[in-house]
XYZ file of C-alpha atoms in Angstrom:
397
model
C 67.886 -15.213 20.468
C 65.904 -13.126 18.045
C 64.846 -10.654 20.719
C 66.618 -9.503 23.878
C 63.709 -10.688 25.932
C 62.055 -13.819 24.606
C 58.782 -12.775 26.072
C 58.790 -9.758 23.828
C 58.657 -12.123 20.907
C 55.893 -14.130 22.229
C 52.228 -13.773 21.276
C 50.189 -11.763 23.708
C 47.289 -14.201 23.506
C 44.228 -12.517 24.989
C 41.872 -14.922 26.650
C 38.581 -14.336 24.950
C 35.502 -16.391 24.387
C 33.903 -16.743 20.989
C 30.479 -15.955 22.295
C 28.459 -12.885 23.074
C 27.669 -14.035 26.567
C 27.303 -17.636 27.635
C 25.431 -20.026 25.382
C 23.201 -22.103 27.621
C 21.369 -24.763 25.673
C 20.208 -27.020 28.473
C 19.174 -24.441 31.028
C 15.639 -24.654 32.291
C 13.574 -21.697 31.061
C 12.866 -19.072 33.689
C 9.368 -18.028 34.643
C 9.766 -14.451 33.451
C 9.399 -13.741 29.753
C 12.825 -12.050 29.488
C 14.608 -15.197 30.633
C 12.498 -17.322 28.316
C 13.475 -15.138 25.375
C 17.126 -15.300 26.386
C 17.066 -19.093 26.560
C 15.220 -19.461 23.277
C 17.691 -17.100 21.588
C 20.607 -19.032 23.042
C 19.190 -22.318 21.822
C 18.745 -20.937 18.317
C 22.310 -19.615 18.308
C 23.582 -22.991 19.460
C 21.672 -24.828 16.723
C 22.929 -22.377 14.136
C 26.584 -22.900 15.086
C 28.097 -26.215 16.088
C 31.674 -25.172 16.679
C 33.084 -28.668 17.089
C 31.349 -30.859 14.484
C 34.154 -33.443 14.506
C 34.345 -33.796 18.285
C 34.735 -37.339 19.615
C 32.969 -36.470 22.868
C 29.312 -37.415 23.197
C 27.377 -34.510 24.652
C 25.736 -35.230 28.010
C 21.958 -35.588 27.959
C 21.502 -34.193 31.451
C 19.822 -30.808 31.550
C 19.698 -28.131 34.188
C 17.605 -29.006 37.226
C 14.422 -27.092 37.949
C 15.638 -26.325 41.485
C 18.653 -24.451 40.164
C 16.950 -22.625 37.298
C 16.462 -19.309 39.097
C 19.953 -19.311 40.582
C 21.515 -20.148 37.227
C 19.437 -17.504 35.501
C 20.544 -14.849 37.968
C 24.175 -15.949 37.674
C 24.007 -15.715 33.883
C 22.411 -12.275 34.048
C 25.045 -10.934 36.428
C 27.825 -12.372 34.309
C 26.467 -11.034 31.025
C 26.174 -7.579 32.638
C 29.809 -7.838 33.793
C 28.780 -7.725 37.455
C 31.583 -10.062 38.430
C 31.660 -9.333 42.156
C 27.941 -10.090 42.338
C 28.315 -13.213 40.174
C 31.109 -14.716 42.261
C 29.068 -15.730 45.354
C 26.197 -16.924 43.157
C 28.491 -19.395 41.396
C 29.911 -20.574 44.713
C 26.409 -21.109 46.085
C 25.423 -23.312 43.154
C 28.622 -25.333 43.360
C 27.976 -26.001 47.062
C 24.288 -26.854 46.637
C 23.527 -30.590 46.968
C 20.459 -30.096 44.767
C 22.609 -29.065 41.799
C 23.353 -31.719 39.201
C 26.467 -32.049 37.049
C 25.177 -29.657 34.421
C 24.306 -26.994 36.993
C 27.711 -27.260 38.644
C 29.634 -27.417 35.378
C 27.935 -24.280 34.136
C 28.518 -22.517 37.444
C 32.185 -23.527 37.396
C 32.499 -22.457 33.763
C 31.146 -19.015 34.615
C 33.123 -18.836 37.853
C 36.325 -19.386 35.874
C 35.600 -16.398 33.681
C 34.502 -14.314 36.663
C 37.753 -15.104 38.481
C 39.796 -14.207 35.404
C 38.022 -10.873 35.094
C 38.777 -10.249 38.768
C 42.494 -10.955 38.173
C 42.369 -14.240 40.054
C 44.157 -16.533 37.607
C 44.624 -19.328 40.115
C 40.908 -19.349 40.842
C 40.108 -19.208 37.131
C 42.300 -22.230 36.475
C 40.735 -24.211 39.307
C 37.188 -23.486 38.194
C 37.968 -24.244 34.548
C 39.390 -27.624 35.543
C 36.294 -28.292 37.620
C 33.993 -27.410 34.729
C 35.850 -29.829 32.480
C 36.035 -32.640 35.038
C 32.303 -32.430 35.800
C 31.761 -33.201 32.103
C 28.252 -31.755 32.169
C 28.334 -29.044 29.499
C 27.489 -29.162 25.823
C 30.466 -29.452 23.483
C 30.628 -25.762 22.641
C 31.059 -24.685 26.230
C 32.993 -27.763 27.387
C 35.708 -27.286 24.789
C 35.670 -23.517 25.122
C 36.471 -24.053 28.805
C 39.317 -26.360 27.794
C 40.719 -23.817 25.336
C 40.445 -21.128 27.999
C 42.328 -23.307 30.483
C 45.151 -23.944 28.013
C 45.643 -20.248 27.297
C 45.457 -19.376 30.980
C 48.110 -21.959 31.859
C 50.424 -20.621 29.149
C 49.826 -17.055 30.312
C 50.833 -18.119 33.835
C 54.066 -19.730 32.553
C 52.749 -23.261 33.073
C 53.842 -24.155 29.589
C 53.911 -27.941 29.923
C 50.433 -27.945 31.470
C 49.167 -25.621 28.766
C 50.598 -27.835 26.039
C 48.997 -30.928 27.565
C 45.635 -29.165 27.751
C 45.705 -27.838 24.204
C 46.846 -31.247 22.921
C 43.861 -32.835 24.619
C 41.620 -30.144 23.167
C 42.933 -30.718 19.647
C 42.643 -34.492 19.975
C 39.082 -34.456 21.279
C 37.776 -31.737 18.954
C 39.861 -32.731 15.923
C 40.168 -28.998 15.342
C 42.508 -27.721 12.650
C 41.543 -24.092 13.148
C 44.541 -21.748 12.823
C 43.797 -19.967 16.097
C 43.865 -23.295 17.952
C 47.136 -24.368 16.339
C 48.683 -21.033 17.288
C 47.975 -21.756 20.965
C 49.910 -25.005 20.655
C 52.693 -23.313 18.719
C 52.970 -20.666 21.413
C 53.295 -23.309 24.143
C 55.942 -25.181 22.171
C 57.910 -21.981 21.617
C 57.910 -21.141 25.293
C 59.099 -24.666 26.053
C 61.997 -23.949 23.650
C 60.849 -26.715 21.311
C 61.480 -24.396 18.407
C 61.354 -26.793 15.444
C 58.028 -28.221 16.603
C 56.736 -24.706 17.234
C 57.760 -23.627 13.735
C 56.066 -26.634 12.127
C 52.829 -26.074 14.059
C 52.775 -22.330 13.415
C 53.543 -22.866 9.735
C 50.479 -25.108 9.576
C 48.386 -22.411 11.264
C 49.619 -19.670 8.941
C 49.071 -21.784 5.836
C 45.532 -22.612 6.961
C 44.588 -18.965 7.458
C 43.589 -16.712 4.546
C 44.751 -13.709 6.584
C 47.200 -14.800 9.290
C 47.609 -12.295 12.075
C 50.828 -10.330 12.205
C 51.674 -11.642 15.682
C 51.375 -15.220 14.386
C 53.904 -14.446 11.678
C 56.248 -12.806 14.174
C 56.107 -15.855 16.433
C 56.765 -18.115 13.452
C 59.731 -15.946 12.513
C 61.097 -16.166 16.059
C 60.635 -19.944 16.025
C 62.550 -20.247 12.781
C 65.376 -18.079 14.109
C 65.693 -19.900 17.420
C 65.526 -23.254 15.644
C 68.510 -22.219 13.550
C 66.405 -22.099 10.390
C 67.899 -18.748 9.462
C 66.963 -18.742 5.796
C 63.308 -19.382 6.623
C 63.428 -16.662 9.275
C 65.017 -14.185 6.873
C 62.534 -14.939 4.104
C 59.572 -14.369 6.407
C 61.090 -11.280 8.024
C 61.791 -9.762 4.607
C 58.196 -10.383 3.550
C 56.859 -8.687 6.680
C 59.231 -5.744 6.314
C 58.366 -5.303 2.622
C 54.670 -5.466 3.429
C 54.998 -2.752 6.090
C 57.921 -0.503 5.123
C 56.855 2.170 7.617
C 56.479 -0.287 10.492
C 59.580 0.201 12.652
C 58.964 -3.014 14.551
C 58.993 -5.052 11.337
C 62.226 -3.363 10.271
C 63.838 -3.960 13.675
C 62.815 -7.610 13.581
C 64.384 -7.994 10.159
C 67.591 -6.439 11.431
C 67.596 -8.856 14.373
C 67.131 -11.829 12.054
C 70.003 -10.635 9.871
C 72.229 -10.337 12.941
C 71.288 -13.825 14.085
C 72.390 -15.076 10.666
C 75.648 -13.059 10.893
C 74.576 -10.773 8.063
C 75.801 -7.705 9.918
C 76.053 -5.480 6.868
C 72.379 -5.939 6.046
C 71.363 -5.450 9.676
C 73.414 -2.261 9.920
C 71.901 -0.886 6.714
C 68.370 -1.248 8.070
C 69.215 0.220 11.456
C 71.145 3.106 9.911
C 68.187 3.966 7.718
C 65.976 4.115 10.801
C 68.483 6.392 12.533
C 68.971 8.817 9.657
C 65.220 9.030 9.084
C 64.661 9.989 12.704
C 62.745 6.801 13.589
C 65.341 5.588 16.068
C 64.154 7.006 19.382
C 65.011 4.273 21.862
C 68.299 3.798 23.706
C 68.269 0.050 23.096
C 68.044 0.664 19.356
C 71.060 2.975 19.391
C 73.054 0.407 21.346
C 72.040 -2.275 18.889
C 73.294 -0.178 15.981
C 76.640 0.870 17.430
C 77.262 -2.676 18.684
C 76.570 -3.962 15.180
C 79.083 -1.513 13.728
C 81.607 -2.360 16.449
C 81.488 -6.020 15.385
C 82.237 -5.165 11.756
C 85.628 -4.534 10.204
C 86.423 -0.924 9.329
C 83.261 0.550 10.859
C 84.928 2.514 13.672
C 83.887 5.900 12.270
C 80.281 4.720 12.012
C 80.418 3.480 15.600
C 81.700 6.880 16.718
C 79.039 8.734 14.754
C 76.184 6.683 16.218
C 77.365 6.988 19.827
C 77.990 10.731 19.616
C 74.667 11.267 17.854
C 72.777 9.290 20.498
C 74.447 11.106 23.385
C 73.924 14.539 21.806
C 70.236 13.824 21.277
C 69.845 12.605 24.864
C 68.674 9.190 23.690
C 71.844 7.299 24.534
C 73.013 7.520 28.137
C 76.583 8.804 28.603
C 77.410 5.731 30.679
C 80.313 3.340 31.048
C 79.222 1.105 28.188
C 78.875 3.990 25.730
C 82.164 5.643 26.654
C 84.191 2.431 26.493
C 82.742 1.546 23.081
C 83.499 5.096 21.946
C 87.067 4.929 23.293
C 87.753 1.644 21.527
C 86.377 2.957 18.239
C 88.574 6.063 18.485
C 91.611 3.991 19.436
C 91.304 1.533 16.545
C 90.777 4.400 14.099
C 94.038 6.016 15.329
C 92.299 8.909 17.065
C 94.250 8.482 20.293
C 93.535 11.841 22.002
C 89.793 11.332 21.546
C 90.125 7.744 22.800
C 91.880 8.949 25.926
C 89.158 11.515 26.584
C 86.469 8.841 26.251
C 88.324 6.452 28.561
C 88.706 9.245 31.124
C 84.934 9.685 31.123
C 84.207 5.961 31.260
C 86.779 4.852 33.846
C 85.117 6.496 36.900
C 81.854 4.777 35.941
C 83.405 1.308 35.891
C 82.757 -1.213 38.675
C 86.465 -2.073 38.819
C 89.796 -0.573 37.836
C 90.316 -2.349 34.510
C 89.308 0.679 32.442
C 91.630 2.896 34.454
C 94.425 0.399 33.759
C 93.715 0.477 30.013
C 93.784 4.252 30.168
C 97.097 4.155 32.057
C 98.647 1.905 29.415
C 97.576 4.173 26.543
C 98.783 7.268 28.375
C 102.102 5.548 29.012
C 102.406 4.679 25.319
C 101.764 8.328 24.499
C 104.553 9.424 26.885
C 102.075 11.131 29.196
C 103.715 9.602 32.232
C 102.275 11.735 35.075
C 98.725 11.104 33.828
C 99.504 7.427 33.314
C 100.664 7.072 36.916
C 97.535 8.742 38.258
C 95.349 6.445 36.170
C 97.321 3.405 37.402
C 96.815 4.487 41.018
C 93.073 4.795 40.402
C 93.141 1.331 38.849
C 94.703 -0.147 41.975
C 92.242 1.696 44.197
C 89.245 0.211 42.346
C 90.835 -3.231 41.954
C 92.336 -5.007 38.951
C 93.084 -8.602 38.036
C 96.789 -7.890 37.471
C 97.902 -5.249 39.989
C 101.537 -5.702 38.957
C 100.733 -4.109 35.594
C 99.543 -0.977 37.363
C 102.525 -0.979 39.732
C 105.005 -1.113 36.824
C 103.495 2.091 35.412
C 103.477 3.754 38.831
C 107.167 2.903 39.347
C 108.213 3.840 35.808
C 110.781 6.617 35.373
């Protein structure tokens, strides 16, 4: 994986509507002049922007009923003023009213979905969005906006297959090739671990955008890496890192891509530069660097330097993992006394006695028999896979 936690690599797709309030083209004008102005303005905005000119769906001819006009007007006002708690029962009332037609109910459900989302009720938002779509009473702008909203909500709630099905339907019925729509599909494909398809879709989105968003490029890079397309991932990561040389995240991503492609020397060089420049401030980053060095030939001294530096600065925890890595680096660089000291610190922190047994063996090799026996006893007390190895040291003369 490119990142330790795949979700870290994923786009944080905010659910937002491309409208400054709800566009209501078929609503019946209200009796007060303010509502009339609002409806006229909305109609003009709708005529000025047809967001889905290639849509295969024929817009319904049914308009809002006169009986529901006041209720709808109040619901729209409450929603546009972000009075979501007040809007919630109004939407429910319209949906339950036998006098409401399909348009009235679809609009109420459409607004109820957004109200529920703003009230952190994702399940309710999904249900209302589905209802708005199934009623099939809205104009294309709002009908397909509801569908796009539903797709993003499903993906956000880890319903990736449902989200992909919804966005596929959206793309088919709107014939949209907008980059932001393709990114939603690419995101769903990535989360479903269909990496090659995700990469192809995201590549299309990036190529279609004059200024692709940085998070789109990062998701494309992750898709390439997880699809095994390492050269493509490296090329993109290098471009992002070169574009933002002071962006630590871009540099860390490049290092991760290099590691995925087994280019450890290049990964280490980037991480080391971050450390020496004082930009490495996270424990995970220090572990990533010393682990990279530990997996390279002849880098024991670098491993030691990174671990000691991290511990001294209080960034790296002096825990079992750090001490064992430090002990091994000392041991393989023929610094046996320092290795023993590190093992002595790490062994008590281990869940079992294996580290104590390793310590006992090294102490025995160094002719420090009394210490070796004590370490072997501790190994037995904590439990080891081969207790006979510990017993041989204990019984040695």
